[in-house]
Coordinates of C-alpha atoms in Angstrom, one line a residue:
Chain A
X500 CA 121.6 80.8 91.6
X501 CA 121.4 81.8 87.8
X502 CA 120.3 84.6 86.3
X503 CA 117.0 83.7 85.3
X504 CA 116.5 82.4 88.9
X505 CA 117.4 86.2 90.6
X506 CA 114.9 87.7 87.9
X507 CA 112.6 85.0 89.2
X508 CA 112.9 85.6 93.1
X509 CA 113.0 89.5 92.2
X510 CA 110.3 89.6 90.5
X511 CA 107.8 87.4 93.3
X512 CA 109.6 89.6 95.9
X513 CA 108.1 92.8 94.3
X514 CA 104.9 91.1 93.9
X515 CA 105.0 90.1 97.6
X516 CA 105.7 93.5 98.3
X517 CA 102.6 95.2 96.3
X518 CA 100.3 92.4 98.2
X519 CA 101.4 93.5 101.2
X520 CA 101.5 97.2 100.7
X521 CA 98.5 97.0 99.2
X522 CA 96.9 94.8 102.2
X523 CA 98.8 97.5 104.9
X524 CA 96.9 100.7 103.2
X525 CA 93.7 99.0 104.1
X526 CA 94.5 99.2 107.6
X527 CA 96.2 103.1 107.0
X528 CA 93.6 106.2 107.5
X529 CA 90.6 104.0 107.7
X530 CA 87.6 106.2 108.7
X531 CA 84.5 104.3 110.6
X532 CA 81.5 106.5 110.2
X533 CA 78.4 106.3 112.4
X534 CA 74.9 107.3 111.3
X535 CA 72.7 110.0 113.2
X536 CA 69.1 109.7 113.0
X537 CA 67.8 112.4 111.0
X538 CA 66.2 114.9 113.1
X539 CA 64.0 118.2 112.5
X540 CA 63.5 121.6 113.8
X541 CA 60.4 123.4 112.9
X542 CA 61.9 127.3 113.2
X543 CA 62.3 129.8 116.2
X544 CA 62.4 127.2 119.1
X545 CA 62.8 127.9 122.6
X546 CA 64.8 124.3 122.9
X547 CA 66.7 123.9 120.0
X548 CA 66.2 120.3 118.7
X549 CA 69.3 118.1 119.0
X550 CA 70.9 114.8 117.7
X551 CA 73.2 113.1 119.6
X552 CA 76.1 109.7 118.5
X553 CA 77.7 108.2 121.8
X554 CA 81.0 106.3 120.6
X555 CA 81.7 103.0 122.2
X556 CA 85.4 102.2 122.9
X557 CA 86.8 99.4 124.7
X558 CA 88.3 99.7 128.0
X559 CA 92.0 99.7 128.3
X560 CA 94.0 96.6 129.3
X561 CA 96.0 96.9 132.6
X562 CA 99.1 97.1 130.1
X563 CA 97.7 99.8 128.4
X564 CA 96.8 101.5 132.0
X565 CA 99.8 100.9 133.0
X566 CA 101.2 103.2 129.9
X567 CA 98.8 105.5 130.7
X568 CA 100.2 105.9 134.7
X569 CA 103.3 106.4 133.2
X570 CA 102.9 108.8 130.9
X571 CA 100.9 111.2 133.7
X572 CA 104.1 110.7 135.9
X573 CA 106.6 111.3 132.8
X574 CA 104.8 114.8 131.9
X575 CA 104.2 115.7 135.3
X576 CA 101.0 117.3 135.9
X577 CA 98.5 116.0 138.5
X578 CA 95.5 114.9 136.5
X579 CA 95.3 111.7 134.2
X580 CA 96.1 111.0 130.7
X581 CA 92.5 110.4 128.5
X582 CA 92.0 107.0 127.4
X583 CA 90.3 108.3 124.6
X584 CA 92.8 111.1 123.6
X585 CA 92.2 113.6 120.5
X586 CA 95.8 112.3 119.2
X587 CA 94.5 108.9 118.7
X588 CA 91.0 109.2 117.7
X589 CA 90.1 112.1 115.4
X590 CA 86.2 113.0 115.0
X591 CA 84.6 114.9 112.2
X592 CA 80.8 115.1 111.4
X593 CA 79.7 115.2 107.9
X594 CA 75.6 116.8 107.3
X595 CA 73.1 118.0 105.3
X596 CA 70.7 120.4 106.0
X597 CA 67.7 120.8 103.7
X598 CA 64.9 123.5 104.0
X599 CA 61.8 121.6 104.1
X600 CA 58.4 120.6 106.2
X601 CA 58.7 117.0 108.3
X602 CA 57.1 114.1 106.8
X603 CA 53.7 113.1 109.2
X604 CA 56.9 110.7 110.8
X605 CA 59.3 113.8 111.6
X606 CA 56.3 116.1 112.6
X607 CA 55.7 117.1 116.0
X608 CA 52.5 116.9 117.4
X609 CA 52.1 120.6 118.4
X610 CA 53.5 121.4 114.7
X611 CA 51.4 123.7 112.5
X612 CA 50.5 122.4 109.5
X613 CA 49.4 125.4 108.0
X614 CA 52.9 126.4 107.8
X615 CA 54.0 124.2 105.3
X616 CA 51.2 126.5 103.2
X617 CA 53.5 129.4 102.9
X618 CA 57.2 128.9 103.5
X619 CA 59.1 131.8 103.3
X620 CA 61.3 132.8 100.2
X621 CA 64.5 131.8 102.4
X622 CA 65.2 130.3 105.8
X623 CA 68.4 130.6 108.2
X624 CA 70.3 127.6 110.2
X625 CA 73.3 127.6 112.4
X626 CA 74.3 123.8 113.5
X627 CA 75.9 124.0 116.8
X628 CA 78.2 120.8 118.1
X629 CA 78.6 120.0 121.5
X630 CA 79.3 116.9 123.3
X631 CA 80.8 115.4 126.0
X632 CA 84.9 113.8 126.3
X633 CA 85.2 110.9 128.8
X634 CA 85.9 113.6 131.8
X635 CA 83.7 116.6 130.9
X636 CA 80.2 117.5 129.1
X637 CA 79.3 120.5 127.3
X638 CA 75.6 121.4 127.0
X639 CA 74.6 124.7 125.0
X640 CA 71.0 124.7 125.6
X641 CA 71.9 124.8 129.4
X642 CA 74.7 127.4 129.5
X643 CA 72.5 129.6 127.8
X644 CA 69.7 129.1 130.2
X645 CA 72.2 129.8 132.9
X646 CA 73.3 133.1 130.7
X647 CA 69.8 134.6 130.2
X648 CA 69.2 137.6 132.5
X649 CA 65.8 138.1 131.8
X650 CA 62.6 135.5 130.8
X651 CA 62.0 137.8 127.6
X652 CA 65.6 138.4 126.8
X653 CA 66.6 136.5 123.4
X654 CA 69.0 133.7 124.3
X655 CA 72.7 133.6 123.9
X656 CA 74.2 130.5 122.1
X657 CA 77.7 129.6 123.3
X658 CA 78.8 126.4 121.5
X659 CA 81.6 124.1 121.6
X660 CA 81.8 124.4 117.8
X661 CA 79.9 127.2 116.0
X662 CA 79.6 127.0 112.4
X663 CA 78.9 129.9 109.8
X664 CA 75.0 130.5 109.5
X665 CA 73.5 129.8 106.1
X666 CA 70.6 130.9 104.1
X667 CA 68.9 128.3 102.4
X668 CA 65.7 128.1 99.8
X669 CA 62.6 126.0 100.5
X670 CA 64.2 122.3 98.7
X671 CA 67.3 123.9 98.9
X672 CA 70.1 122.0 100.4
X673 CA 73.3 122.6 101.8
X674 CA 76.2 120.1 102.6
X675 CA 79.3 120.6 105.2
X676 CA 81.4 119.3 107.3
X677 CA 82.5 120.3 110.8
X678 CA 85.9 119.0 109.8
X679 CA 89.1 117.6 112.6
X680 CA 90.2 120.7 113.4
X681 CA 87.5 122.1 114.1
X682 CA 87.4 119.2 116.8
X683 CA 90.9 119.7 117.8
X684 CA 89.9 123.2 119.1
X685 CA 86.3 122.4 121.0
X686 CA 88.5 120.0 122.3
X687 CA 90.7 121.4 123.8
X688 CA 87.9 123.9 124.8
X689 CA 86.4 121.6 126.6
X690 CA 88.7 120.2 128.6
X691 CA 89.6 123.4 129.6
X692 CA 86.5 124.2 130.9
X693 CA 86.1 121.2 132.4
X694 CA 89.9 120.2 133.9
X695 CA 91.5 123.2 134.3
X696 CA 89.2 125.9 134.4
X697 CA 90.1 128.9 136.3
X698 CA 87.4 130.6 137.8
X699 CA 89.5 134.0 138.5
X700 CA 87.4 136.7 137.4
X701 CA 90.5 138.7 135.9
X702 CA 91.3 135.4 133.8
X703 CA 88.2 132.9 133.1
X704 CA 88.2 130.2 131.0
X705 CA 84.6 130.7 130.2
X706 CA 83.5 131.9 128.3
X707 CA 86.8 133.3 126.6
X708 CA 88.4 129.6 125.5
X709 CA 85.3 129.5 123.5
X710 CA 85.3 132.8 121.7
X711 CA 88.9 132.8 121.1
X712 CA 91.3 130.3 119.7
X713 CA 93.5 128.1 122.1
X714 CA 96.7 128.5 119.9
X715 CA 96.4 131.8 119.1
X716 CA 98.0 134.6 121.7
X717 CA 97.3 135.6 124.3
X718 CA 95.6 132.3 124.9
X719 CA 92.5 133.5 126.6
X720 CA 90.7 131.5 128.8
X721 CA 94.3 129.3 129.0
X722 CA 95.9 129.6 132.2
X723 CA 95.5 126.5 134.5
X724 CA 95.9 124.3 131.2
X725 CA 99.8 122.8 131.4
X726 CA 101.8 124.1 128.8
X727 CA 100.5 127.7 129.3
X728 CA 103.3 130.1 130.7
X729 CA 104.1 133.9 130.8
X730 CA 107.8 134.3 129.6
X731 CA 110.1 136.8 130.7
X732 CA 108.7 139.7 128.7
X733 CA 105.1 138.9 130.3
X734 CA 103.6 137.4 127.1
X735 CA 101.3 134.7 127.3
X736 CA 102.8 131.2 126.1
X737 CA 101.3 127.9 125.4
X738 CA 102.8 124.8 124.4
X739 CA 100.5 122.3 122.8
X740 CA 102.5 119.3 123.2
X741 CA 102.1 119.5 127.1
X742 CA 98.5 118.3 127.3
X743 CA 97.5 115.3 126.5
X744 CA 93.5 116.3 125.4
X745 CA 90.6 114.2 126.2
X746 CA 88.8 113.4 122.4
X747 CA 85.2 113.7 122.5
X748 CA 83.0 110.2 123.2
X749 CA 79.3 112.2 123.0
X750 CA 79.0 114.2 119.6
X751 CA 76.1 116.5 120.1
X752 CA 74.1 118.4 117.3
X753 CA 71.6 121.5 117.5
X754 CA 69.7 123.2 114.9
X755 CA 69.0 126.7 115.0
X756 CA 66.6 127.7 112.5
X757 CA 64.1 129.8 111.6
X758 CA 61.8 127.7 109.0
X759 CA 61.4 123.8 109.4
X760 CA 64.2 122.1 108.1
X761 CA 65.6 118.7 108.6
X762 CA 69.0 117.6 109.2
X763 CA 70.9 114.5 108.5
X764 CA 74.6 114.2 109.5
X765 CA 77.3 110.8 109.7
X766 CA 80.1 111.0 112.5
X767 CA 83.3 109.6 111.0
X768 CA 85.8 109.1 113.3
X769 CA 89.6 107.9 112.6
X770 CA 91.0 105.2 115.5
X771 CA 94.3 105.2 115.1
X772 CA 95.0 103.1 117.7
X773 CA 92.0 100.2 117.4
X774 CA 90.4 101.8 120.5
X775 CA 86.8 101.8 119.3
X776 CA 84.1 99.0 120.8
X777 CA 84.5 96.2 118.4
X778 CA 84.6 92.6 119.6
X779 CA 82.1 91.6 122.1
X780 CA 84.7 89.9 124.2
X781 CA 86.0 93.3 125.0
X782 CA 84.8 95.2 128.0
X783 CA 83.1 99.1 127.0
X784 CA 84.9 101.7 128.3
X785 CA 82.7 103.6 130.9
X786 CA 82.8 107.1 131.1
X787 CA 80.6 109.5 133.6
X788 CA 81.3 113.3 132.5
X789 CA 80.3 115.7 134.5
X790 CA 78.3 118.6 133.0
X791 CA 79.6 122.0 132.5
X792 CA 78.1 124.6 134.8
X793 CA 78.8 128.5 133.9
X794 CA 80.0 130.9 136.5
X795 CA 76.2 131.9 136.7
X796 CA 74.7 128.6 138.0
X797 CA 77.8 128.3 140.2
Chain B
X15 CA 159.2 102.0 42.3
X16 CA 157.7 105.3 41.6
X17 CA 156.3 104.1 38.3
X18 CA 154.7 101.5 40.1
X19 CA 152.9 103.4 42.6
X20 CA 151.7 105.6 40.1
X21 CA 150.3 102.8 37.9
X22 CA 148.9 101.0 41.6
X23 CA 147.1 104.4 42.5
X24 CA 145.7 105.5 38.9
X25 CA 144.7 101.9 37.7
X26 CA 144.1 100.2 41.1
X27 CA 140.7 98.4 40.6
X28 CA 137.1 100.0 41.8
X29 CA 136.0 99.2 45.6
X30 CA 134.2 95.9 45.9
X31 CA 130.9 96.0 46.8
X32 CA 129.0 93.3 48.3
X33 CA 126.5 91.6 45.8
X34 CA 123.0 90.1 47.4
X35 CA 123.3 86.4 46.2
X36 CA 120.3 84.6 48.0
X37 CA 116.7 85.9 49.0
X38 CA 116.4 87.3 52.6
X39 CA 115.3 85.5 55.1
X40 CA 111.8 85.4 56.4
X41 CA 111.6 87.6 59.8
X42 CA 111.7 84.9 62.4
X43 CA 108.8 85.2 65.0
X44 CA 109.2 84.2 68.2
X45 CA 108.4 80.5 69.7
X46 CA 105.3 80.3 71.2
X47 CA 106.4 77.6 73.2
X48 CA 109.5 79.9 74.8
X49 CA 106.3 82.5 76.6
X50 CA 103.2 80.1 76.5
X51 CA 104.1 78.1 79.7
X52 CA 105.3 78.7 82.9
X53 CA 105.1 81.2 85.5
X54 CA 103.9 85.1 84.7
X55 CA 103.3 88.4 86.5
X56 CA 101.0 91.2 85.6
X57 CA 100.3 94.7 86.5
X58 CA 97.5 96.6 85.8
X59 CA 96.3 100.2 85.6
X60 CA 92.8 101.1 84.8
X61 CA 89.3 102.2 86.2
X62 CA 87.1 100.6 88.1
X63 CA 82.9 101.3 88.7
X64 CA 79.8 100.1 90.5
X65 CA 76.9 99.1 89.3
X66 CA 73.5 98.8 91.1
X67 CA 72.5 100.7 94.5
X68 CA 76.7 101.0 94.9
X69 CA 77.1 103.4 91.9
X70 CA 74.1 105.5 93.2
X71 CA 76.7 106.6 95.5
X72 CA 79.8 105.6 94.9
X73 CA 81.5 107.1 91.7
X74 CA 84.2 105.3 89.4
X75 CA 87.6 105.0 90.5
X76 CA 91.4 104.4 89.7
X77 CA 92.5 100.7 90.5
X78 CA 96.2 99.3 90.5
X79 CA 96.5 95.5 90.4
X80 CA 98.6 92.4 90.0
X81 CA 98.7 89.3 89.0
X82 CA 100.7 85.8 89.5
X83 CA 99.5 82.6 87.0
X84 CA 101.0 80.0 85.9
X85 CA 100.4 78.6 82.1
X86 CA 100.0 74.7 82.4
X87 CA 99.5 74.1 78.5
X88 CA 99.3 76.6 75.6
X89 CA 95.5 77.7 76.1
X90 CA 95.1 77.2 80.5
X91 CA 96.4 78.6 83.2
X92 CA 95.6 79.3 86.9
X93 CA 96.2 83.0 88.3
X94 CA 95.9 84.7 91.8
X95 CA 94.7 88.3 91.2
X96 CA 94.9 91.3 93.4
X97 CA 93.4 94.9 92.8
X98 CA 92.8 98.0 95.0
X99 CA 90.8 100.9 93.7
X100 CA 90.0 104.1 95.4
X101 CA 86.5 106.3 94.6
X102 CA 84.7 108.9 95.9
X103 CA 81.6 109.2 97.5
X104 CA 78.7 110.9 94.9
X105 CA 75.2 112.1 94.9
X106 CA 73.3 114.3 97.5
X107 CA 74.0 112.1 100.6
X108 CA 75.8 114.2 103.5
X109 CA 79.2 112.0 103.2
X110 CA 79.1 113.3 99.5
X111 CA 83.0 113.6 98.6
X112 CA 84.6 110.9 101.1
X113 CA 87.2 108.6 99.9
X114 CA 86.5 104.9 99.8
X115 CA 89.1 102.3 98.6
X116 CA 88.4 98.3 97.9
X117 CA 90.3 95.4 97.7
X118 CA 89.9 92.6 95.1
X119 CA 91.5 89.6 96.1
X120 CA 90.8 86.5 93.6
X121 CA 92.1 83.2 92.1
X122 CA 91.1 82.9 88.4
X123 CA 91.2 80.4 86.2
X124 CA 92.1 81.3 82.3
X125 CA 91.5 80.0 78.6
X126 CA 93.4 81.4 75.8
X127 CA 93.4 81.7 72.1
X128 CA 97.2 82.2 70.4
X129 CA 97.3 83.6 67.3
X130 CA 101.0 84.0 66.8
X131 CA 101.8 87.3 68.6
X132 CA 98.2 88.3 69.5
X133 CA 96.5 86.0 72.2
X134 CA 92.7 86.1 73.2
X135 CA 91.8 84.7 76.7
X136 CA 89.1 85.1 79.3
X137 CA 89.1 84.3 82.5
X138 CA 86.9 83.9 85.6
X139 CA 87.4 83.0 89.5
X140 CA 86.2 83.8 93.1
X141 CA 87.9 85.6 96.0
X142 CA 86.9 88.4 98.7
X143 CA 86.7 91.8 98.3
X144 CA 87.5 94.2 101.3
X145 CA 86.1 97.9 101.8
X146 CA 88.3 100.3 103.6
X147 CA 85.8 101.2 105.8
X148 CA 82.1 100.7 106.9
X149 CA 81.0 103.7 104.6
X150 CA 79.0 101.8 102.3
X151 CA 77.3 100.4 105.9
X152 CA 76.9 103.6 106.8
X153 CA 74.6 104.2 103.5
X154 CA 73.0 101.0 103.9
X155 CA 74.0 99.5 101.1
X156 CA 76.0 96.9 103.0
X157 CA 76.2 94.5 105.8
X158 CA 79.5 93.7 106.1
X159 CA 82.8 95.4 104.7
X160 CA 84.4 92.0 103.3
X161 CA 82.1 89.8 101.5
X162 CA 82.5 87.1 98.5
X163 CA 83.2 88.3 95.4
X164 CA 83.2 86.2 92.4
X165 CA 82.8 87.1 88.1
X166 CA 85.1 86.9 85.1
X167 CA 86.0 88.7 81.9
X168 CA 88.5 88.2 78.6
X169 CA 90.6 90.5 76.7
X170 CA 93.3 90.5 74.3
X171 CA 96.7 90.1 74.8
X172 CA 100.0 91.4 72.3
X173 CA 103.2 89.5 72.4
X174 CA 106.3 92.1 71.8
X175 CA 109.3 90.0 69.7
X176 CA 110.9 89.8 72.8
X177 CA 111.2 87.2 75.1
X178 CA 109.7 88.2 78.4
X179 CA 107.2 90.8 77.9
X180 CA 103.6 91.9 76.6
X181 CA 100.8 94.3 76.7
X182 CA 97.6 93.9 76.7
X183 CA 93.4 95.1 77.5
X184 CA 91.4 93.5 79.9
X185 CA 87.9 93.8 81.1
X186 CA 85.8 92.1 83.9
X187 CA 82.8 92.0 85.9
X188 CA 82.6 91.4 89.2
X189 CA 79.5 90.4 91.8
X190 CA 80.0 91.3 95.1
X191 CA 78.0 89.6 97.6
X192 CA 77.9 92.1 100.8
X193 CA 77.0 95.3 99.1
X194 CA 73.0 95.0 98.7
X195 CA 72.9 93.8 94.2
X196 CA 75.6 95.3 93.5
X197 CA 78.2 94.6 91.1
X198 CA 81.6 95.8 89.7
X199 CA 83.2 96.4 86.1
X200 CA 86.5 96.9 85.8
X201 CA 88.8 98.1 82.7
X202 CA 92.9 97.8 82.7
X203 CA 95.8 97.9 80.5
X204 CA 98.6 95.2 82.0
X205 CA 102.4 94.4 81.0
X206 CA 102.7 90.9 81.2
X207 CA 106.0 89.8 82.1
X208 CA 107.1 85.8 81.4
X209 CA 109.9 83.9 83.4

C-alpha cells in the first residue's frame, strides 16, 4: 500500500466513523414525549380537576423474564424486580399553566359565566402529580378524603410530587417542568407505600416518605424498603442501589387553583432500554395497581 | 611569505555578489487537473433553521456535516452528504427549551464553475431526514419522525496552492416532507480535502 493509498483508507475510515457516530447519537438520550389533553379548573374545587397519560410498554420476552427472576434471586429480597423500572425509563412532565376563562369547549356546564366579568388582580395554582407504577397507585384526591376529619374541615393535599405554588395574572403564563428527579423521589415514594409499607405506628411510611426525602437521614417512612439498616451507632441507613424501583406507567395531574385557569402539559419520557409499546406485533404489558389506601380507610 | 599574505589580505578582491541575469519567473499556479477529479471529503460547520410552521417552534441550530463526492470531469460530480444539527424548542409552547437534533442524510449531484483557484458550484439531491425524537409530533407539526427530504444550493469554493486542500461557503435549502410545509436553510463553512 502507498502512501497516497493509507491517506486514502484513513481518510474514508474517519468519515465512516462520523456517519456512524453521528447515526449512534440518534439512538443516544432520545426523549418520546406524549401529549396531555389540555384540561381546566375553574378555582376553589371540591374535586380538583385532573389529567391523566397512561404509558404503553411492551411485555417482556421470556428471556427478559428470565433476567428479571434472576436478578430478584441475586439481590435477595422476596418481591419482584419491575419490568418497568425507574433506572430504565425516566419520566418528566413538561406544562403550562395560564390564568384564564375556558373557551365555550373547556367550560363546564355548571360554570359561571359571570366570572369571567371580574377576574381577580392575581390567581394561585399548585399542580400536584400522582400516578400509578405497574405494582401500586397513588390517588390524592382520595387520601385526602380519607384524611378529612370533619365535612367542613378544609382538605389536606398529600401528593406524590408537590410543586411550589405560583401567583399568576389574568393572561399571565407560567412554564415548568416537574423534572427526573423529582420522579426519582415520588418513586421511590410510592413504592414504598405501596410494597413495603410499614404500618407500625412508631415508624409509618405514610405519610412521612412523602413529606420527607428518601435519601436524606433518618430516612423517614423507610424501614421495610431493602437497603434501609440501623448501623451500629443506631443511625438510620439506606442504600439506594438495593431496590430496584418500580418507574411510574400512570402520570397523573391535578390543579389546585383559585381562579379558572387552564393547563397544558407533554410527558417526556426517556426508554433506555426500547421498552415502550411500539410495534404492533408486540404484546402490551398489563399492569393492575392496586390503589393506595391511608391508615384512615384501613 | 609574509609579504604575500599581507598583499592577499589588503588587496584581496571585493565579495562576489550574485547578479540577477534573467526576469523571474511567473508564480506557477497549481494544475487544475491535479484537484479537479477524483475522490473528495468535506466537513462542515455552520447553522441550520426552519422555515414554515417548524420555525414557529423550533429555533436555529448548530449543524456538523460531511461529505464524500467524486469529480467525474472538471465541472460534475456526485456526492453523498451527511449533516446533524441540534436546536432548541422556542415560543410559548410548554416543551419551550427541549433539545431536538436532525439528521440530513442525502446524495447530491454538483455542477461547478473553475476559475483558476476560485470555483463556483451548486448542487442539489434527495435523501431522508431523521428527527431525534417525536417532539415535532408532539406539536403537531409532524407525522412521522423520518420523512423525504430533498433541495439544493451553490457556493463558492477557494483552492489553497496546495495540493490537497480548500475552503469554502456553502448554502442550501432543504424541503422536508413529514414536518407539515416546512422547510430548512442551511449555512456552512467546509475544508475540502482531495485524494
Amino acid at each position: 500500500m502507498t502512501k497516497h493509498d493509507d491517506r486514502r483508507c484513513c481518510g474514508l475510515i474517519g468519515l465512516a466513523l462520523l456517519a456512524a457516530g453521528t447515526l449512534g447519537c440518534s439512538a443516544l438520550n432520545a426523549p418520546l414525549y406524549f401529549k396531555g389533553d389540555t384540561f381546566v379548573a375553574v378555582g376553589n374545587e371540591d374535586m380538583l380537576p385532573a389529567g391523566s397519560v397512561t404509558l404503553r410498554f411492551r411485555a417482556p420476552t421470556d428471556q427478559e423474564q428470565k433476567q428479571l427472576d434472576a436478578e430478584r434471586d441475586a439481590k435477595g429480597y422476596d418481591m419482584d424486580i419491575p419490568w418497568v423500572s425507574r433506572d430504565k425509563v425516566h419520566v418528566e412532565v413538561s406544562y403550562k399553566v395560564t390564568y384564564r376563562c375556558p373557551t365555550p369547549d373547556e367550560m363546564p356546564a355548571d360554570f359561571d359565566r359571570t366570572i369571567c366579568d371580574n377576574l381577580p388582580p392575581t390567581g394561585t395554582f399548585t399542580l400536584m402529580v400522582d400516578g400509578a407504577s405497574q405494582y401500586t397507585k397513588y390517588d390524592t384526591q382520595m387520601v385526602s378524603a380519607a384524611l378529612q376529619q370533619g365535612a367542613n374541615d378544609p382538605p389536606t393535599f398529600l401528593p406524590l410530587i408537590p410543586t411550589v405554588p405560583q401567583m399568576l395574572a389574568p393572561g399571565q403564563s407560567y412554564s415548568g417542568v416537574v423534572r427526573e428527579d423529582d420522579f426519582a423521589e415520588g418513586e421511590v415514594d410510592l413504592d414504598a407505600l405501596g410494597r413495603w409499607n410499614d404500618p407500625n405506628p412508631a415508624s409509618p411510611t405514610f405519610a412521612g416518605v412523602l413529606i420527607n426525602r428518601s435519601e436524606v437521614s433518618p430516612h423517614i417512612g423507610m424501614g421495610m424498603v431493602p437497603g434501609f439498616s440501623i448501623n451500629q451507632v443506631g443511625q438510620a441507613e439506606f442504600n439506594p442501589d438495593v431496590l430496584v424501583v418500580p418507574a411510574m406507567i400512570e402520570v397523573d395531574l391535578r390543579l389546585k387553583t383559585d381562579v379558572p385557569m387552564a393547563i397544558e402539559y407533554f410527558v417526556r419520557v426517556r426508554d433506555d432500554d426500547d421498552r415502550l409499546w411500539h410495534n404492533d406485533s408486540d404484546p402490551v404489558f398489563d399492569f393492575t395497581p392496586t390503589l393506595f389506601q391511608p391508615p384512615a380507610m384501613m | 611569505m609574509a609579504a604575500a599574505l599581507a598583499t592577499s589580505f589588503f588587496c584581496g578582491a571585493a565579495p562576489a555578489r550574485a547578479q540577477v541575469t534573467s526576469e523571474p519567473s511567473a508564480v506557477v499556479f497549481p494544475d487544475p487537473a491535479k484537484f479537479a477529479t477524483g475522490l473528495y471529503t468535506e466537513g462542515e460547520f455552520g447553522g441550520l433553521w426552519f422555515n414554515g410552521p417548524a420555525g414557529n417552534d423550533i429555533g436555529a441550530g448548530f449543524a456538523v456535516g460531511a461529505r464524500v463526492g467524486y469529480d467525474f470531469v472538471r465541472f460534475f460530480a456526485l456526492q453523498a452528504h451527511l449533516v446533524g444539527s441540534t436546536h432548541q424548542t422556542q415560543g410559548d409552547s410548554a416543551v419551550a427549551g427541549q433539545l431536538l437534533q436532525m439528521y440530513q442524510a442525502t446524495v447530491e449531484a454538483k455542477a461547478t464553475l473553475r476559475l483558476v483557484q476560485l470555483s463556483f458550484f451548486a448542487e442539489g439531491g434527495l435523501g431522508f431526514a431523521r428527527m431525534s425524537s417525536n417532539l415535532l409530533y408532539a406539536l403537531g407539526i409532524a407525522r412521522y419522525r423520518t420523512g423525504l427530504t430533498a433541495g439544493g444550493g451553490g457556493g463558492v469554493d477557494y483552492h489553497f496552492l496546495s495540493r490537497h486542500f480548500s475552503v469554502g461557503l456553502r448554502g442550501g435549502y432543504y424541503v422536508l416532507t413529514e414536518v407539515h410545509n416546512s422547510r430548512d436553510g442551511m449555512v456552512t463553512t467546509y475544508l475540502r480535502y482531495t485524494f
